Amino acid sequence: MTESNIHNEHSHTHRHDAPRVSKYEEALAKYSLDIDDAEVRAAVKKLIGEKVHENDTPEVKRFLMGSIELTTLKTTDSEESVLAFTERVNRFDDEYPDLPHVATICVYPCFAQTVSQALEVDGVEVACVSGSFPSSQTFPEVKVAETALALKDGATEIDIVMPVGKFLSGDYEGVSDEIGELKAVCGEHKMKVILETGCLKTGSNIKRAALLAMYAGADYIKTSTGKLEPAATPEAAYVMCQAIREYYEETGIQIGFKPAGGINSVTDALIYYTIVKELLGEKWLTNQWFRIGTSRLANLLLSEITGEETKFF
């Protein structure tokens, strides 16, 4: 047997035995996933101590008002309550013409039609949580159908939950395929992928999940459903924004960021704004790329902007 034949035989055997590396594992290999959670906590603490006060201004609060995804995701939501919710957004435009209106109204899919038919304000998106929110535990076919129905009824953006169980058991291909399939249903409509960071526990897991979601087709990555504790944390946001920046440097694709869940004060919102500003820069400081999922924050911001306690929403 000639030397070249031996070489060919060996390489053939080697190829046959080598485990197949998925394109997602190949993509993850381009990034450092070794994250020291204590270092992240220290960096966030330093950022909050040194930078947040600079952003405590009327201009930033007005900007944040325009980045809110006004959200109602209650078991008690009804046609009537969602209609009243939407009418308040319509009225806000008349009563506060000098302030930016919210970015989005976010509801369950069965209310997409109610919101889209009643909404009179240009530039406000209709977002629906889909894909068996908040657990993401159902058949992929059901997730596809729910997403398609929400879009047919007037949703302009879709928020899905990453299949966290699949992720934690190491089925990255399954996670990515499911996200990709739902993005295919969304087409040109923006899709946000909720990582449910409170279940992921470590910075390394959060970064890995963020990268998988972006490679699989997410237009935004979002911290939490708000249905589990802990919800959004500054530490999770910090790691996610690092991942967004590195993904942008690697691919040239800009991905949006949405903290959601447990954002209960103006200070909380200012902390997330500061993290985005410091890690991602001015390019992300528009309500196209930075959203905040909350219902409570709108009244708190309005009260600070107007200088009197206001319960408009």
PDB file of C-alpha atoms in Angstrom:
ATOM      1  CA  MET A   1       0.000   0.000   0.000  1.00  0.00           C
ATOM      2  CA  THR A   2       1.469   3.362  -0.979  1.00  0.00           C
ATOM      3  CA  GLU A   3       2.068   6.065   1.569  1.00  0.00           C
ATOM      4  CA  SER A   4      -0.642   8.249   0.050  1.00  0.00           C
ATOM      5  CA  ASN A   5      -3.142   5.350   0.255  1.00  0.00           C
ATOM      6  CA  ILE A   6      -2.322   4.828   3.935  1.00  0.00           C
ATOM      7  CA  HIS A   7      -2.767   8.545   4.527  1.00  0.00           C
ATOM      8  CA  ASN A   8      -6.121   8.545   2.718  1.00  0.00           C
ATOM      9  CA  GLU A   9      -7.307   5.503   4.627  1.00  0.00           C
ATOM     10  CA  HIS A  10      -6.372   7.093   7.944  1.00  0.00           C
ATOM     11  CA  SER A  11      -8.017  10.377   7.161  1.00  0.00           C
ATOM     12  CA  HIS A  12     -11.140   8.551   5.987  1.00  0.00           C
ATOM     13  CA  THR A  13     -11.287   6.587   9.271  1.00  0.00           C
ATOM     14  CA  HIS A  14     -10.635   9.744  11.255  1.00  0.00           C
ATOM     15  CA  ARG A  15     -13.444  11.602   9.497  1.00  0.00           C
ATOM     16  CA  HIS A  16     -15.788   8.705  10.074  1.00  0.00           C
ATOM     17  CA  ASP A  17     -15.039   8.575  13.827  1.00  0.00           C
ATOM     18  CA  ALA A  18     -15.044  12.315  14.530  1.00  0.00           C
ATOM     19  CA  PRO A  19     -18.180  13.514  16.315  1.00  0.00           C
ATOM     20  CA  ARG A  20     -20.245  15.832  14.148  1.00  0.00           C
ATOM     21  CA  VAL A  21     -19.866  19.434  15.314  1.00  0.00           C
ATOM     22  CA  SER A  22     -23.080  21.392  14.839  1.00  0.00           C
ATOM     23  CA  LYS A  23     -22.913  24.814  13.220  1.00  0.00           C
ATOM     24  CA  TYR A  24     -24.061  26.284  16.545  1.00  0.00           C
ATOM     25  CA  GLU A  25     -21.192  24.715  18.488  1.00  0.00           C
ATOM     26  CA  GLU A  26     -18.874  25.997  15.766  1.00  0.00           C
ATOM     27  CA  ALA A  27     -20.319  29.495  16.247  1.00  0.00           C
ATOM     28  CA  LEU A  28     -20.001  29.328  20.056  1.00  0.00           C
ATOM     29  CA  ALA A  29     -16.345  28.318  19.699  1.00  0.00           C
ATOM     30  CA  LYS A  30     -15.590  31.844  18.412  1.00  0.00           C
ATOM     31  CA  TYR A  31     -16.449  33.397  21.795  1.00  0.00           C
ATOM     32  CA  SER A  32     -15.066  33.201  25.301  1.00  0.00           C
ATOM     33  CA  LEU A  33     -17.718  31.616  27.530  1.00  0.00           C
ATOM     34  CA  ASP A  34     -15.523  31.569  30.611  1.00  0.00           C
ATOM     35  CA  ILE A  35     -17.238  34.193  32.772  1.00  0.00           C
ATOM     36  CA  ASP A  36     -16.384  34.907  36.413  1.00  0.00           C
ATOM     37  CA  ASP A  37     -19.674  35.834  38.092  1.00  0.00           C
ATOM     38  CA  ALA A  38     -17.904  37.642  40.947  1.00  0.00           C
ATOM     39  CA  GLU A  39     -16.098  39.827  38.380  1.00  0.00           C
ATOM     40  CA  VAL A  40     -19.422  40.622  36.676  1.00  0.00           C
ATOM     41  CA  ARG A  41     -20.969  41.622  40.031  1.00  0.00           C
ATOM     42  CA  ALA A  42     -17.992  43.870  40.781  1.00  0.00           C
ATOM     43  CA  ALA A  43     -18.109  45.484  37.315  1.00  0.00           C
ATOM     44  CA  VAL A  44     -21.853  46.148  37.617  1.00  0.00           C
ATOM     45  CA  LYS A  45     -21.445  47.606  41.111  1.00  0.00           C
ATOM     46  CA  LYS A  46     -18.696  49.928  39.843  1.00  0.00           C
ATOM     47  CA  LEU A  47     -20.792  50.976  36.826  1.00  0.00           C
ATOM     48  CA  ILE A  48     -23.809  51.745  38.996  1.00  0.00           C
ATOM     49  CA  GLY A  49     -21.687  53.678  41.516  1.00  0.00           C
ATOM     50  CA  GLU A  50     -19.845  55.753  38.916  1.00  0.00           C
ATOM     51  CA  LYS A  51     -22.183  56.237  35.954  1.00  0.00           C
ATOM     52  CA  VAL A  52     -25.901  56.016  36.782  1.00  0.00           C
ATOM     53  CA  HIS A  53     -26.108  59.501  38.336  1.00  0.00           C
ATOM     54  CA  GLU A  54     -24.896  61.032  35.025  1.00  0.00           C
ATOM     55  CA  ASN A  55     -27.995  59.624  33.317  1.00  0.00           C
ATOM     56  CA  ASP A  56     -30.499  60.778  35.950  1.00  0.00           C
ATOM     57  CA  THR A  57     -31.760  63.608  33.727  1.00  0.00           C
ATOM     58  CA  PRO A  58     -35.137  64.706  32.311  1.00  0.00           C
ATOM     59  CA  GLU A  59     -33.888  63.886  28.774  1.00  0.00           C
ATOM     60  CA  VAL A  60     -33.046  60.284  29.666  1.00  0.00           C
ATOM     61  CA  LYS A  61     -36.391  59.848  31.447  1.00  0.00           C
ATOM     62  CA  ARG A  62     -38.212  61.083  28.357  1.00  0.00           C
ATOM     63  CA  PHE A  63     -36.196  58.662  26.250  1.00  0.00           C
ATOM     64  CA  LEU A  64     -37.060  55.795  28.604  1.00  0.00           C
ATOM     65  CA  MET A  65     -40.751  56.693  28.340  1.00  0.00           C
ATOM     66  CA  GLY A  66     -40.473  56.141  24.590  1.00  0.00           C
ATOM     67  CA  SER A  67     -38.743  52.767  25.068  1.00  0.00           C
ATOM     68  CA  ILE A  68     -41.415  51.202  27.269  1.00  0.00           C
ATOM     69  CA  GLU A  69     -43.239  48.090  26.164  1.00  0.00           C
ATOM     70  CA  LEU A  70     -46.455  48.676  28.090  1.00  0.00           C
ATOM     71  CA  THR A  71     -47.361  45.177  29.159  1.00  0.00           C
ATOM     72  CA  THR A  72     -50.435  43.393  30.462  1.00  0.00           C
ATOM     73  CA  LEU A  73     -50.025  39.635  30.847  1.00  0.00           C
ATOM     74  CA  LYS A  74     -52.490  38.764  33.585  1.00  0.00           C
ATOM     75  CA  THR A  75     -54.695  35.707  33.966  1.00  0.00           C
ATOM     76  CA  THR A  76     -57.569  38.168  34.448  1.00  0.00           C
ATOM     77  CA  ASP A  77     -56.997  40.076  31.174  1.00  0.00           C
ATOM     78  CA  SER A  78     -60.188  40.348  29.119  1.00  0.00           C
ATOM     79  CA  GLU A  79     -61.367  41.956  25.911  1.00  0.00           C
ATOM     80  CA  GLU A  80     -62.647  44.892  27.996  1.00  0.00           C
ATOM     81  CA  SER A  81     -59.526  45.380  30.102  1.00  0.00           C
ATOM     82  CA  VAL A  82     -57.189  45.181  27.090  1.00  0.00           C
ATOM     83  CA  LEU A  83     -59.391  47.628  25.175  1.00  0.00           C
ATOM     84  CA  ALA A  84     -59.242  50.097  28.091  1.00  0.00           C
ATOM     85  CA  PHE A  85     -55.460  49.562  28.246  1.00  0.00           C
ATOM     86  CA  THR A  86     -55.157  50.429  24.547  1.00  0.00           C
ATOM     87  CA  GLU A  87     -57.452  53.452  24.867  1.00  0.00           C
ATOM     88  CA  ARG A  88     -55.128  54.895  27.523  1.00  0.00           C
ATOM     89  CA  VAL A  89     -52.281  54.793  24.992  1.00  0.00           C
ATOM     90  CA  ASN A  90     -54.521  56.587  22.471  1.00  0.00           C
ATOM     91  CA  ARG A  91     -55.438  59.208  25.072  1.00  0.00           C
ATOM     92  CA  PHE A  92     -51.828  59.692  26.192  1.00  0.00           C
ATOM     93  CA  ASP A  93     -50.953  61.053  22.765  1.00  0.00           C
ATOM     94  CA  ASP A  94     -53.629  63.764  23.156  1.00  0.00           C
ATOM     95  CA  GLU A  95     -52.969  64.595  26.811  1.00  0.00           C
ATOM     96  CA  TYR A  96     -49.149  64.623  26.658  1.00  0.00           C
ATOM     97  CA  PRO A  97     -48.380  65.720  23.094  1.00  0.00           C
ATOM     98  CA  ASP A  98     -44.858  66.842  24.071  1.00  0.00           C
ATOM     99  CA  LEU A  99     -43.826  63.442  25.437  1.00  0.00           C
ATOM    100  CA  PRO A 100     -42.851  60.379  23.418  1.00  0.00           C
ATOM    101  CA  HIS A 101     -45.530  57.686  23.393  1.00  0.00           C
ATOM    102  CA  VAL A 102     -44.645  54.165  24.519  1.00  0.00           C
ATOM    103  CA  ALA A 103     -42.872  51.935  22.001  1.00  0.00           C
ATOM    104  CA  THR A 104     -45.157  48.939  22.229  1.00  0.00           C
ATOM    105  CA  ILE A 105     -48.264  47.416  23.753  1.00  0.00           C
ATOM    106  CA  CYS A 106     -47.495  43.833  24.761  1.00  0.00           C
ATOM    107  CA  VAL A 107     -50.355  41.326  25.276  1.00  0.00           C
ATOM    108  CA  TYR A 108     -51.309  37.670  24.924  1.00  0.00           C
ATOM    109  CA  PRO A 109     -51.920  36.511  21.312  1.00  0.00           C
ATOM    110  CA  CYS A 110     -55.687  36.249  21.745  1.00  0.00           C
ATOM    111  CA  PHE A 111     -55.783  40.044  22.212  1.00  0.00           C
ATOM    112  CA  ALA A 112     -53.721  40.991  19.143  1.00  0.00           C
ATOM    113  CA  GLN A 113     -56.827  41.840  17.159  1.00  0.00           C
ATOM    114  CA  THR A 114     -58.333  43.915  20.000  1.00  0.00           C
ATOM    115  CA  VAL A 115     -55.174  46.047  20.260  1.00  0.00           C
ATOM    116  CA  SER A 116     -54.482  46.373  16.539  1.00  0.00           C
ATOM    117  CA  GLN A 117     -58.057  47.456  15.785  1.00  0.00           C
ATOM    118  CA  ALA A 118     -58.299  49.935  18.677  1.00  0.00           C
ATOM    119  CA  LEU A 119     -54.794  51.439  18.494  1.00  0.00           C
ATOM    120  CA  GLU A 120     -54.827  54.882  16.872  1.00  0.00           C
ATOM    121  CA  VAL A 121     -51.254  56.018  17.508  1.00  0.00           C
ATOM    122  CA  ASP A 122     -48.716  55.697  14.687  1.00  0.00           C
ATOM    123  CA  GLY A 123     -45.410  54.164  15.680  1.00  0.00           C
ATOM    124  CA  VAL A 124     -46.660  51.993  18.551  1.00  0.00           C
ATOM    125  CA  GLU A 125     -45.968  48.316  17.888  1.00  0.00           C
ATOM    126  CA  VAL A 126     -48.318  45.482  18.848  1.00  0.00           C
ATOM    127  CA  ALA A 127     -46.218  42.789  20.544  1.00  0.00           C
ATOM    128  CA  CYS A 128     -47.531  39.367  21.511  1.00  0.00           C
ATOM    129  CA  VAL A 129     -45.919  36.778  23.766  1.00  0.00           C
ATOM    130  CA  SER A 130     -46.138  33.503  21.890  1.00  0.00           C
ATOM    131  CA  GLY A 131     -44.917  29.914  21.815  1.00  0.00           C
ATOM    132  CA  SER A 132     -46.578  28.772  25.051  1.00  0.00           C
ATOM    133  CA  PHE A 133     -45.426  31.725  27.160  1.00  0.00           C
ATOM    134  CA  PRO A 134     -44.117  31.668  29.869  1.00  0.00           C
ATOM    135  CA  SER A 135     -42.992  28.015  30.060  1.00  0.00           C
ATOM    136  CA  SER A 136     -42.288  27.342  26.354  1.00  0.00           C
ATOM    137  CA  GLN A 137     -43.418  23.783  27.099  1.00  0.00           C
ATOM    138  CA  THR A 138     -45.593  22.572  24.277  1.00  0.00           C
ATOM    139  CA  PHE A 139     -45.350  21.003  20.811  1.00  0.00           C
ATOM    140  CA  PRO A 140     -43.358  23.008  18.243  1.00  0.00           C
ATOM    141  CA  GLU A 141     -46.424  22.823  15.953  1.00  0.00           C
ATOM    142  CA  VAL A 142     -48.510  24.599  18.609  1.00  0.00           C
ATOM    143  CA  LYS A 143     -45.872  27.326  18.946  1.00  0.00           C
ATOM    144  CA  VAL A 144     -45.843  27.825  15.181  1.00  0.00           C
ATOM    145  CA  ALA A 145     -49.646  27.982  14.998  1.00  0.00           C
ATOM    146  CA  GLU A 146     -49.933  30.423  17.911  1.00  0.00           C
ATOM    147  CA  THR A 147     -47.296  32.707  16.399  1.00  0.00           C
ATOM    148  CA  ALA A 148     -48.908  32.627  12.948  1.00  0.00           C
ATOM    149  CA  LEU A 149     -52.348  33.397  14.428  1.00  0.00           C
ATOM    150  CA  ALA A 150     -50.994  36.328  16.454  1.00  0.00           C
ATOM    151  CA  LEU A 151     -49.415  37.814  13.318  1.00  0.00           C
ATOM    152  CA  LYS A 152     -52.583  37.244  11.282  1.00  0.00           C
ATOM    153  CA  ASP A 153     -54.549  39.134  13.973  1.00  0.00           C
ATOM    154  CA  GLY A 154     -52.290  42.177  13.795  1.00  0.00           C
ATOM    155  CA  ALA A 155     -49.240  41.532  15.977  1.00  0.00           C
ATOM    156  CA  THR A 156     -46.235  43.399  14.582  1.00  0.00           C
ATOM    157  CA  GLU A 157     -43.660  41.869  16.974  1.00  0.00           C
ATOM    158  CA  ILE A 158     -43.411  38.481  18.685  1.00  0.00           C
ATOM    159  CA  ASP A 159     -41.804  37.602  22.033  1.00  0.00           C
ATOM    160  CA  ILE A 160     -40.986  33.906  22.531  1.00  0.00           C
ATOM    161  CA  VAL A 161     -39.310  32.035  25.382  1.00  0.00           C
ATOM    162  CA  MET A 162     -36.222  30.005  24.612  1.00  0.00           C
ATOM    163  CA  PRO A 163     -36.885  26.320  25.432  1.00  0.00           C
ATOM    164  CA  VAL A 164     -34.939  26.513  28.703  1.00  0.00           C
ATOM    165  CA  GLY A 165     -35.244  22.813  29.541  1.00  0.00           C
ATOM    166  CA  LYS A 166     -33.643  21.856  26.235  1.00  0.00           C
ATOM    167  CA  PHE A 167     -30.885  24.408  26.804  1.00  0.00           C
ATOM    168  CA  LEU A 168     -30.076  23.170  30.319  1.00  0.00           C
ATOM    169  CA  SER A 169     -29.913  19.561  29.079  1.00  0.00           C
ATOM    170  CA  GLY A 170     -27.376  20.604  26.420  1.00  0.00           C
ATOM    171  CA  ASP A 171     -29.635  20.234  23.378  1.00  0.00           C
ATOM    172  CA  TYR A 172     -28.335  23.402  21.705  1.00  0.00           C
ATOM    173  CA  GLU A 173     -29.324  22.196  18.272  1.00  0.00           C
ATOM    174  CA  GLY A 174     -32.917  21.635  19.416  1.00  0.00           C
ATOM    175  CA  VAL A 175     -32.994  25.101  21.014  1.00  0.00           C
ATOM    176  CA  SER A 176     -31.624  26.752  17.891  1.00  0.00           C
ATOM    177  CA  ASP A 177     -33.846  24.848  15.474  1.00  0.00           C
ATOM    178  CA  GLU A 178     -36.962  25.846  17.393  1.00  0.00           C
ATOM    179  CA  ILE A 179     -35.983  29.531  17.519  1.00  0.00           C
ATOM    180  CA  GLY A 180     -35.125  29.420  13.810  1.00  0.00           C
ATOM    181  CA  GLU A 181     -38.447  27.826  12.938  1.00  0.00           C
ATOM    182  CA  LEU A 182     -40.381  30.542  14.787  1.00  0.00           C
ATOM    183  CA  LYS A 183     -38.280  33.272  13.171  1.00  0.00           C
ATOM    184  CA  ALA A 184     -39.215  31.799   9.790  1.00  0.00           C
ATOM    185  CA  VAL A 185     -42.883  32.231  10.760  1.00  0.00           C
ATOM    186  CA  CYS A 186     -42.223  35.840  11.833  1.00  0.00           C
ATOM    187  CA  GLY A 187     -40.443  36.723   8.593  1.00  0.00           C
ATOM    188  CA  GLU A 188     -39.892  40.491   8.505  1.00  0.00           C
ATOM    189  CA  HIS A 189     -41.602  40.951  11.881  1.00  0.00           C
ATOM    190  CA  LYS A 190     -39.205  41.426  14.797  1.00  0.00           C
ATOM    191  CA  MET A 191     -38.836  38.466  17.146  1.00  0.00           C
ATOM    192  CA  LYS A 192     -37.575  38.765  20.718  1.00  0.00           C
ATOM    193  CA  VAL A 193     -36.176  35.709  22.464  1.00  0.00           C
ATOM    194  CA  ILE A 194     -36.609  35.586  26.243  1.00  0.00           C
ATOM    195  CA  LEU A 195     -33.709  33.759  27.898  1.00  0.00           C
ATOM    196  CA  GLU A 196     -35.353  33.503  31.360  1.00  0.00           C
ATOM    197  CA  THR A 197     -31.984  34.360  32.897  1.00  0.00           C
ATOM    198  CA  GLY A 198     -33.131  33.532  36.452  1.00  0.00           C
ATOM    199  CA  CYS A 199     -33.199  29.844  35.437  1.00  0.00           C
ATOM    200  CA  LEU A 200     -29.782  29.947  33.791  1.00  0.00           C
ATOM    201  CA  LYS A 201     -27.941  30.775  37.037  1.00  0.00           C
ATOM    202  CA  THR A 202     -24.463  31.599  35.648  1.00  0.00           C
ATOM    203  CA  GLY A 203     -22.990  34.249  33.407  1.00  0.00           C
ATOM    204  CA  SER A 204     -21.512  31.525  31.180  1.00  0.00           C
ATOM    205  CA  ASN A 205     -24.963  30.010  30.616  1.00  0.00           C
ATOM    206  CA  ILE A 206     -26.504  33.427  29.959  1.00  0.00           C
ATOM    207  CA  LYS A 207     -23.851  34.297  27.374  1.00  0.00           C
ATOM    208  CA  ARG A 208     -24.144  30.904  25.679  1.00  0.00           C
ATOM    209  CA  ALA A 209     -27.953  31.209  25.522  1.00  0.00           C
ATOM    210  CA  ALA A 210     -27.730  34.784  24.202  1.00  0.00           C
ATOM    211  CA  LEU A 211     -25.349  33.752  21.410  1.00  0.00           C
ATOM    212  CA  LEU A 212     -27.432  30.718  20.431  1.00  0.00           C
ATOM    213  CA  ALA A 213     -30.569  32.879  20.265  1.00  0.00           C
ATOM    214  CA  MET A 214     -28.848  35.493  18.088  1.00  0.00           C
ATOM    215  CA  TYR A 215     -27.339  32.936  15.705  1.00  0.00           C
ATOM    216  CA  ALA A 216     -30.733  31.206  15.452  1.00  0.00           C
ATOM    217  CA  GLY A 217     -32.533  34.377  14.351  1.00  0.00           C
ATOM    218  CA  ALA A 218     -33.450  36.577  17.333  1.00  0.00           C
ATOM    219  CA  ASP A 219     -33.879  40.269  16.512  1.00  0.00           C
ATOM    220  CA  TYR A 220     -33.810  41.116  20.230  1.00  0.00           C
ATOM    221  CA  ILE A 221     -32.788  39.212  23.309  1.00  0.00           C
ATOM    222  CA  LYS A 222     -34.850  39.738  26.455  1.00  0.00           C
ATOM    223  CA  THR A 223     -34.007  38.866  30.046  1.00  0.00           C
ATOM    224  CA  SER A 224     -37.152  37.377  31.546  1.00  0.00           C
ATOM    225  CA  THR A 225     -40.836  36.592  31.365  1.00  0.00           C
ATOM    226  CA  GLY A 226     -41.474  38.382  34.661  1.00  0.00           C
ATOM    227  CA  LYS A 227     -43.296  35.242  35.822  1.00  0.00           C
ATOM    228  CA  LEU A 228     -40.348  33.700  37.699  1.00  0.00           C
ATOM    229  CA  GLU A 229     -37.926  35.014  40.326  1.00  0.00           C
ATOM    230  CA  PRO A 230     -35.316  36.314  39.926  1.00  0.00           C
ATOM    231  CA  ALA A 231     -36.439  38.234  36.845  1.00  0.00           C
ATOM    232  CA  ALA A 232     -34.221  40.856  35.181  1.00  0.00           C
ATOM    233  CA  THR A 233     -30.972  41.638  37.012  1.00  0.00           C
ATOM    234  CA  PRO A 234     -28.264  44.161  36.123  1.00  0.00           C
ATOM    235  CA  GLU A 235     -25.724  41.309  36.092  1.00  0.00           C
ATOM    236  CA  ALA A 236     -27.697  39.327  33.506  1.00  0.00           C
ATOM    237  CA  ALA A 237     -28.144  42.499  31.434  1.00  0.00           C
ATOM    238  CA  TYR A 238     -24.403  43.172  31.586  1.00  0.00           C
ATOM    239  CA  VAL A 239     -23.540  39.689  30.246  1.00  0.00           C
ATOM    240  CA  MET A 240     -26.242  39.890  27.549  1.00  0.00           C
ATOM    241  CA  CYS A 241     -24.986  43.276  26.366  1.00  0.00           C
ATOM    242  CA  GLN A 242     -21.426  41.914  26.230  1.00  0.00           C
ATOM    243  CA  ALA A 243     -22.727  39.074  24.058  1.00  0.00           C
ATOM    244  CA  ILE A 244     -24.619  41.508  21.793  1.00  0.00           C
ATOM    245  CA  ARG A 245     -21.475  43.611  21.340  1.00  0.00           C
ATOM    246  CA  GLU A 246     -19.233  40.631  20.576  1.00  0.00           C
ATOM    247  CA  TYR A 247     -21.814  39.187  18.164  1.00  0.00           C
ATOM    248  CA  TYR A 248     -21.999  42.574  16.403  1.00  0.00           C
ATOM    249  CA  GLU A 249     -18.183  42.724  16.146  1.00  0.00           C
ATOM    250  CA  GLU A 250     -18.107  39.175  14.741  1.00  0.00           C
ATOM    251  CA  THR A 251     -21.051  39.375  12.304  1.00  0.00           C
ATOM    252  CA  GLY A 252     -21.887  43.061  11.772  1.00  0.00           C
ATOM    253  CA  ILE A 253     -25.502  42.308  12.770  1.00  0.00           C
ATOM    254  CA  GLN A 254     -27.101  44.624  15.341  1.00  0.00           C
ATOM    255  CA  ILE A 255     -29.395  42.925  17.863  1.00  0.00           C
ATOM    256  CA  GLY A 256     -31.748  44.746  20.235  1.00  0.00           C
ATOM    257  CA  PHE A 257     -31.914  44.378  24.016  1.00  0.00           C
ATOM    258  CA  LYS A 258     -34.955  44.231  26.304  1.00  0.00           C
ATOM    259  CA  PRO A 259     -34.803  43.938  30.074  1.00  0.00           C
ATOM    260  CA  ALA A 260     -38.161  42.880  31.520  1.00  0.00           C
ATOM    261  CA  GLY A 261     -39.540  41.591  34.785  1.00  0.00           C
ATOM    262  CA  GLY A 262     -39.170  43.234  38.169  1.00  0.00           C
ATOM    263  CA  ILE A 263     -38.384  46.713  36.836  1.00  0.00           C
ATOM    264  CA  ASN A 264     -40.124  48.552  39.653  1.00  0.00           C
ATOM    265  CA  SER A 265     -38.428  51.925  39.888  1.00  0.00           C
ATOM    266  CA  VAL A 266     -37.002  54.720  37.772  1.00  0.00           C
ATOM    267  CA  THR A 267     -33.585  53.865  39.243  1.00  0.00           C
ATOM    268  CA  ASP A 268     -33.898  50.303  37.907  1.00  0.00           C
ATOM    269  CA  ALA A 269     -34.587  51.701  34.435  1.00  0.00           C
ATOM    270  CA  LEU A 270     -31.652  54.129  34.683  1.00  0.00           C
ATOM    271  CA  ILE A 271     -29.349  51.215  35.606  1.00  0.00           C
ATOM    272  CA  TYR A 272     -30.348  49.280  32.463  1.00  0.00           C
ATOM    273  CA  TYR A 273     -30.004  52.422  30.338  1.00  0.00           C
ATOM    274  CA  THR A 274     -26.502  52.949  31.759  1.00  0.00           C
ATOM    275  CA  ILE A 275     -25.437  49.352  31.046  1.00  0.00           C
ATOM    276  CA  VAL A 276     -26.599  49.670  27.426  1.00  0.00           C
ATOM    277  CA  LYS A 277     -24.922  53.063  27.015  1.00  0.00           C
ATOM    278  CA  GLU A 278     -21.593  51.922  28.479  1.00  0.00           C
ATOM    279  CA  LEU A 279     -21.375  48.474  26.851  1.00  0.00           C
ATOM    280  CA  LEU A 280     -23.115  49.045  23.509  1.00  0.00           C
ATOM    281  CA  GLY A 281     -22.913  52.799  22.966  1.00  0.00           C
ATOM    282  CA  GLU A 282     -25.082  55.484  21.370  1.00  0.00           C
ATOM    283  CA  LYS A 283     -26.034  53.302  18.407  1.00  0.00           C
ATOM    284  CA  TRP A 284     -28.279  51.251  20.729  1.00  0.00           C
ATOM    285  CA  LEU A 285     -29.882  54.247  22.470  1.00  0.00           C
ATOM    286  CA  THR A 286     -32.992  54.418  20.305  1.00  0.00           C
ATOM    287  CA  ASN A 287     -36.354  52.806  20.963  1.00  0.00           C
ATOM    288  CA  GLN A 288     -35.703  50.555  17.977  1.00  0.00           C
ATOM    289  CA  TRP A 289     -32.824  48.800  19.753  1.00  0.00           C
ATOM    290  CA  PHE A 290     -33.526  49.302  23.457  1.00  0.00           C
ATOM    291  CA  ARG A 291     -36.874  48.403  24.998  1.00  0.00           C
ATOM    292  CA  ILE A 292     -38.051  47.998  28.580  1.00  0.00           C
ATOM    293  CA  GLY A 293     -40.839  45.567  29.386  1.00  0.00           C
ATOM    294  CA  THR A 294     -42.943  46.904  32.250  1.00  0.00           C
ATOM    295  CA  SER A 295     -46.327  48.298  33.164  1.00  0.00           C
ATOM    296  CA  ARG A 296     -45.419  49.912  36.489  1.00  0.00           C
ATOM    297  CA  LEU A 297     -42.611  52.092  35.177  1.00  0.00           C
ATOM    298  CA  ALA A 298     -44.763  54.243  32.869  1.00  0.00           C
ATOM    299  CA  ASN A 299     -46.589  55.982  35.746  1.00  0.00           C
ATOM    300  CA  LEU A 300     -43.375  56.374  37.774  1.00  0.00           C
ATOM    301  CA  LEU A 301     -41.543  58.020  34.865  1.00  0.00           C
ATOM    302  CA  LEU A 302     -44.544  60.207  34.088  1.00  0.00           C
ATOM    303  CA  SER A 303     -44.675  61.347  37.716  1.00  0.00           C
ATOM    304  CA  GLU A 304     -40.974  62.295  37.678  1.00  0.00           C
ATOM    305  CA  ILE A 305     -41.206  64.038  34.305  1.00  0.00           C
ATOM    306  CA  THR A 306     -44.304  66.084  35.238  1.00  0.00           C
ATOM    307  CA  GLY A 307     -43.250  66.678  38.845  1.00  0.00           C
ATOM    308  CA  GLU A 308     -46.506  65.368  40.319  1.00  0.00           C
ATOM    309  CA  GLU A 309     -47.758  61.906  41.165  1.00  0.00           C
ATOM    310  CA  THR A 310     -49.561  60.631  38.079  1.00  0.00           C
ATOM    311  CA  LYS A 311     -51.469  57.382  37.638  1.00  0.00           C
ATOM    312  CA  PHE A 312     -52.327  57.634  33.967  1.00  0.00           C
ATOM    313  CA  PHE A 313     -51.753  54.046  32.850  1.00  0.00           C
TER     314      PHE A 313
END
